[in-house]
PDB file of C-alpha atoms in Angstrom:
ATOM      1  CA  MET A   1       6.651 -21.253  -8.916  1.00  0.00           C
ATOM      2  CA  ALA A   2       8.475 -19.566  -6.052  1.00  0.00           C
ATOM      3  CA  VAL A   3       6.338 -16.810  -4.626  1.00  0.00           C
ATOM      4  CA  LYS A   4       7.636 -13.876  -2.619  1.00  0.00           C
ATOM      5  CA  ILE A   5       6.002 -11.169  -0.501  1.00  0.00           C
ATOM      6  CA  ARG A   6       7.935  -8.020  -1.235  1.00  0.00           C
ATOM      7  CA  LEU A   7       7.797  -4.251  -1.697  1.00  0.00           C
ATOM      8  CA  LEU A   8       6.928  -2.615  -4.987  1.00  0.00           C
ATOM      9  CA  ARG A   9       8.258   0.942  -5.069  1.00  0.00           C
ATOM     10  CA  MET A  10       5.988   3.792  -6.083  1.00  0.00           C
ATOM     11  CA  GLY A  11       6.082   7.528  -5.459  1.00  0.00           C
ATOM     12  CA  LYS A  12       8.627  10.205  -6.489  1.00  0.00           C
ATOM     13  CA  ILE A  13      12.308  10.833  -5.988  1.00  0.00           C
ATOM     14  CA  ARG A  14      13.104  11.152  -2.290  1.00  0.00           C
ATOM     15  CA  ASN A  15       9.470  10.248  -1.453  1.00  0.00           C
ATOM     16  CA  PRO A  16       9.243   6.507  -1.499  1.00  0.00           C
ATOM     17  CA  GLN A  17       5.876   4.874  -1.163  1.00  0.00           C
ATOM     18  CA  TYR A  18       5.633   1.089  -1.302  1.00  0.00           C
ATOM     19  CA  ARG A  19       2.954  -1.486  -1.937  1.00  0.00           C
ATOM     20  CA  ILE A  20       3.293  -4.850  -0.268  1.00  0.00           C
ATOM     21  CA  VAL A  21       2.704  -7.357  -3.052  1.00  0.00           C
ATOM     22  CA  ILE A  22       2.693 -11.020  -3.792  1.00  0.00           C
ATOM     23  CA  ALA A  23       4.915 -11.662  -6.797  1.00  0.00           C
ATOM     24  CA  ASP A  24       6.773 -14.448  -8.617  1.00  0.00           C
ATOM     25  CA  SER A  25      10.343 -14.375  -7.403  1.00  0.00           C
ATOM     26  CA  ARG A  26      11.606 -14.099 -11.010  1.00  0.00           C
ATOM     27  CA  THR A  27       9.834 -10.813 -11.834  1.00  0.00           C
ATOM     28  CA  LYS A  28      11.421  -7.399 -11.555  1.00  0.00           C
ATOM     29  CA  ARG A  29      11.106  -5.322  -8.377  1.00  0.00           C
ATOM     30  CA  ASP A  30       8.484  -3.123  -9.882  1.00  0.00           C
ATOM     31  CA  GLY A  31       7.141  -5.769 -12.268  1.00  0.00           C
ATOM     32  CA  ARG A  32       3.868  -7.552 -12.453  1.00  0.00           C
ATOM     33  CA  ALA A  33       2.347  -8.631  -9.135  1.00  0.00           C
ATOM     34  CA  ILE A  34      -0.016 -11.466  -8.379  1.00  0.00           C
ATOM     35  CA  GLU A  35      -1.842  -9.568  -5.618  1.00  0.00           C
ATOM     36  CA  PHE A  36      -1.572  -6.314  -3.630  1.00  0.00           C
ATOM     37  CA  VAL A  37      -1.856  -6.982   0.054  1.00  0.00           C
ATOM     38  CA  GLY A  38      -0.814  -3.677   1.779  1.00  0.00           C
ATOM     39  CA  LEU A  39       0.852  -0.265   1.843  1.00  0.00           C
ATOM     40  CA  TYR A  40       3.928   1.115   3.442  1.00  0.00           C
ATOM     41  CA  HIS A  41       4.741   4.870   3.438  1.00  0.00           C
ATOM     42  CA  PRO A  42       7.981   5.322   5.378  1.00  0.00           C
ATOM     43  CA  LYS A  43       8.209   9.158   5.148  1.00  0.00           C
ATOM     44  CA  GLU A  44       4.945   9.878   6.959  1.00  0.00           C
ATOM     45  CA  GLU A  45       5.105  10.432  10.743  1.00  0.00           C
ATOM     46  CA  PRO A  46       4.434   7.818  12.084  1.00  0.00           C
ATOM     47  CA  SER A  47       5.050   5.519   9.125  1.00  0.00           C
ATOM     48  CA  ARG A  48       1.842   4.458   7.472  1.00  0.00           C
ATOM     49  CA  ILE A  49       1.416   0.664   7.398  1.00  0.00           C
ATOM     50  CA  GLU A  50      -1.661  -0.990   6.168  1.00  0.00           C
ATOM     51  CA  VAL A  51      -1.771  -4.770   5.714  1.00  0.00           C
ATOM     52  CA  ASN A  52      -4.603  -7.108   4.668  1.00  0.00           C
ATOM     53  CA  SER A  53      -3.875  -9.670   7.384  1.00  0.00           C
ATOM     54  CA  ASP A  54      -6.149 -12.390   6.032  1.00  0.00           C
ATOM     55  CA  ARG A  55      -4.516 -12.426   2.606  1.00  0.00           C
ATOM     56  CA  VAL A  56      -1.027 -12.299   4.099  1.00  0.00           C
ATOM     57  CA  GLN A  57      -1.777 -15.218   6.379  1.00  0.00           C
ATOM     58  CA  HIS A  58      -3.107 -17.146   3.403  1.00  0.00           C
ATOM     59  CA  TRP A  59       0.011 -16.562   1.299  1.00  0.00           C
ATOM     60  CA  LEU A  60       2.334 -17.337   4.181  1.00  0.00           C
ATOM     61  CA  SER A  61       0.423 -20.627   4.758  1.00  0.00           C
ATOM     62  CA  VAL A  62       0.897 -21.662   1.098  1.00  0.00           C
ATOM     63  CA  GLY A  63       4.601 -21.064   1.234  1.00  0.00           C
ATOM     64  CA  ALA A  64       5.211 -17.448   0.069  1.00  0.00           C
ATOM     65  CA  GLN A  65       8.525 -16.132   1.491  1.00  0.00           C
ATOM     66  CA  PRO A  66       8.623 -12.524   2.760  1.00  0.00           C
ATOM     67  CA  SER A  67      11.612 -10.383   2.025  1.00  0.00           C
ATOM     68  CA  GLU A  68      13.568  -8.982   4.974  1.00  0.00           C
ATOM     69  CA  ALA A  69      11.871  -5.606   4.719  1.00  0.00           C
ATOM     70  CA  VAL A  70       8.390  -7.155   4.565  1.00  0.00           C
ATOM     71  CA  ARG A  71       9.234  -9.484   7.427  1.00  0.00           C
ATOM     72  CA  ALA A  72      10.065  -6.436   9.556  1.00  0.00           C
ATOM     73  CA  ILE A  73       6.808  -4.742   8.597  1.00  0.00           C
ATOM     74  CA  LEU A  74       4.831  -7.918   9.310  1.00  0.00           C
ATOM     75  CA  SER A  75       6.547  -8.096  12.730  1.00  0.00           C
ATOM     76  CA  LYS A  76       5.397  -4.629  13.546  1.00  0.00           C
ATOM     77  CA  THR A  77       1.791  -5.393  12.592  1.00  0.00           C
ATOM     78  CA  GLY A  78       1.884  -8.747  14.428  1.00  0.00           C
ATOM     79  CA  ASP A  79       1.196 -10.864  11.310  1.00  0.00           C
ATOM     80  CA  TRP A  80       4.553 -12.604  11.398  1.00  0.00           C
ATOM     81  CA  GLN A  81       4.136 -13.564  15.073  1.00  0.00           C
ATOM     82  CA  LYS A  82       0.575 -14.819  14.324  1.00  0.00           C
ATOM     83  CA  PHE A  83       1.962 -16.953  11.482  1.00  0.00           C
ATOM     84  CA  LYS A  84       4.829 -18.347  13.595  1.00  0.00           C
ATOM     85  CA  GLY A  85       2.676 -18.837  16.732  1.00  0.00           C
ATOM     86  CA  LEU A  86       4.621 -16.336  18.770  1.00  0.00           C
ATOM     87  CA  PRO A  87       3.168 -13.761  21.227  1.00  0.00           C
ATOM     88  CA  ALA A  88       1.977 -10.488  19.729  1.00  0.00           C
ATOM     89  CA  PRO A  89       4.341  -7.493  19.688  1.00  0.00           C
ATOM     90  CA  ALA A  90       4.657  -5.618  23.004  1.00  0.00           C
ATOM     91  CA  GLU A  91       4.030  -2.115  21.638  1.00  0.00           C
ATOM     92  CA  PRO A  92       0.977  -1.442  19.451  1.00  0.00           C
ATOM     93  CA  LEU A  93       1.303  -0.072  15.974  1.00  0.00           C
ATOM     94  CA  LYS A  94       1.422   3.688  15.977  1.00  0.00           C
ATOM     95  CA  VAL A  95      -1.385   5.404  14.104  1.00  0.00           C
ATOM     96  CA  ALA A  96      -1.426   9.014  12.959  1.00  0.00           C
ATOM     97  CA  ALA A  97      -4.061  11.263  14.512  1.00  0.00           C
ATOM     98  CA  ALA A  98      -7.034  11.924  12.352  1.00  0.00           C
ATOM     99  CA  ALA A  99      -6.701  15.087  10.352  1.00  0.00           C
ATOM    100  CA  PRO A 100      -9.221  17.781  11.322  1.00  0.00           C
ATOM    101  CA  ASP A 101     -12.167  18.269   8.967  1.00  0.00           C
ATOM    102  CA  ARG A 102     -11.340  21.349   6.887  1.00  0.00           C
ATOM    103  CA  ARG A 103     -14.954  22.302   6.357  1.00  0.00           C
ATOM    104  CA  ALA A 104     -15.754  22.067  10.048  1.00  0.00           C
ATOM    105  CA  THR A 105     -12.656  24.185  10.899  1.00  0.00           C
ATOM    106  CA  TYR A 106     -13.684  26.817   8.330  1.00  0.00           C
ATOM    107  CA  GLU A 107     -17.273  26.945   9.611  1.00  0.00           C
ATOM    108  CA  ALA A 108     -16.094  27.224  13.239  1.00  0.00           C
ATOM    109  CA  GLU A 109     -13.747  30.132  12.301  1.00  0.00           C
ATOM    110  CA  ALA A 110     -16.567  31.809  10.322  1.00  0.00           C
ATOM    111  CA  GLN A 111     -18.912  31.503  13.308  1.00  0.00           C
ATOM    112  CA  ALA A 112     -16.209  32.907  15.595  1.00  0.00           C
ATOM    113  CA  ALA A 113     -15.674  35.839  13.205  1.00  0.00           C
ATOM    114  CA  ALA A 114     -19.401  36.507  13.006  1.00  0.00           C
ATOM    115  CA  GLY A 115     -19.691  36.042  16.763  1.00  0.00           C
ATOM    116  CA  LEU A 116     -17.001  38.686  17.345  1.00  0.00           C
ATOM    117  CA  ALA A 117     -19.004  41.247  15.413  1.00  0.00           C
ATOM    118  CA  ASP A 118     -22.254  40.438  17.355  1.00  0.00           C
ATOM    119  CA  ALA A 119     -20.509  39.825  20.719  1.00  0.00           C
ATOM    120  CA  PRO A 120     -20.455  43.407  22.047  1.00  0.00           C
ATOM    121  CA  LYS A 121     -24.185  43.818  21.351  1.00  0.00           C
ATOM    122  CA  ALA A 122     -25.003  40.486  22.999  1.00  0.00           C
ATOM    123  CA  LYS A 123     -22.814  41.312  26.062  1.00  0.00           C
ATOM    124  CA  LYS A 124     -24.495  44.696  26.480  1.00  0.00           C
ATOM    125  CA  ALA A 125     -27.935  43.132  26.315  1.00  0.00           C
ATOM    126  CA  ALA A 126     -27.016  40.313  28.661  1.00  0.00           C
ATOM    127  CA  GLU A 127     -25.459  42.538  31.353  1.00  0.00           C
ATOM    128  CA  PRO A 128     -28.787  44.176  32.501  1.00  0.00           C
ATOM    129  CA  LYS A 129     -30.468  40.783  32.640  1.00  0.00           C
ATOM    130  CA  LYS A 130     -27.614  39.359  34.802  1.00  0.00           C
ATOM    131  CA  LYS A 131     -27.762  42.373  37.129  1.00  0.00           C
ATOM    132  CA  ALA A 132     -31.500  42.024  37.476  1.00  0.00           C
ATOM    133  CA  GLU A 133     -31.234  38.315  38.165  1.00  0.00           C
ATOM    134  CA  ALA A 134     -28.489  38.880  40.733  1.00  0.00           C
ATOM    135  CA  GLU A 135     -30.474  41.673  42.478  1.00  0.00           C
ATOM    136  CA  ALA A 136     -33.748  39.666  42.583  1.00  0.00           C
ATOM    137  CA  PRO A 137     -32.594  36.956  45.054  1.00  0.00           C
ATOM    138  CA  ALA A 138     -30.921  39.622  47.216  1.00  0.00           C
ATOM    139  CA  ALA A 139     -34.168  41.666  47.297  1.00  0.00           C
ATOM    140  CA  GLN A 140     -36.132  38.586  48.144  1.00  0.00           C
ATOM    141  CA  ALA A 141     -33.730  37.775  50.951  1.00  0.00           C
ATOM    142  CA  GLU A 142     -34.072  41.266  52.328  1.00  0.00           C
ATOM    143  CA  GLU A 143     -37.887  41.148  52.198  1.00  0.00           C
ATOM    144  CA  GLN A 144     -37.852  37.829  54.054  1.00  0.00           C
ATOM    145  CA  SER A 145     -35.414  39.031  56.697  1.00  0.00           C
ATOM    146  CA  GLY A 146     -37.285  42.356  57.025  1.00  0.00           C
ATOM    147  CA  ALA A 147     -40.666  40.563  57.279  1.00  0.00           C
ATOM    148  CA  GLY A 148     -39.263  38.166  59.835  1.00  0.00           C
ATOM    149  CA  ALA A 149     -37.794  41.079  61.914  1.00  0.00           C
ATOM    150  CA  GLY A 150     -41.051  43.011  61.773  1.00  0.00           C
ATOM    151  CA  ALA A 151     -43.042  40.039  62.873  1.00  0.00           C
ATOM    152  CA  GLU A 152     -40.906  39.557  65.961  1.00  0.00           C
ATOM    153  CA  ALA A 153     -41.265  43.194  67.153  1.00  0.00           C
TER     154      ALA A 153
END
C-alpha cells in the first residue's frame, strides 16, 4: 500500500484549515485517513503550524511520501531536514503571541474603574501624610543644626 502524508481540507469557504494526515494514496483528498499528525491554518497571522514530529518521523522512516505542500510545511518545522540529515532551518518557526486572558483584562478594568472613584479620596488622605513626612526630616535637620550652633556659642 502506497502511503502519503498530505493535507485534508477543513474549514469554510475562503477560510481553509488543513489537517496533516497519513492516508492511502488511492483515497480522496478529504477521504479516510490512517492517522492525523498535525494542523495547518494558513489564514492566521503568522500561519499556525502544529506537527507531531515523532509520528511524522516514524511515517517517513517506513516510506510514506509527503506531498509538495506537506514537504514545505515539514521544511519550516525542521522535520524534513531531520529526516534527511540536513542542518535545521536558519529561522525559527514563528509563533503567535499568547492572547490576553479576557477575565484578567476585565478584572483589571473593573479595578481601574473602581480605583478612579476612590482615587480622589485616597489622594486627599495621602497628601497630608506626605507633607508631614517631608516636613519631619527638615524639622529634625533644623533642630540638629540649631542645637549644634547653640552649643558652639
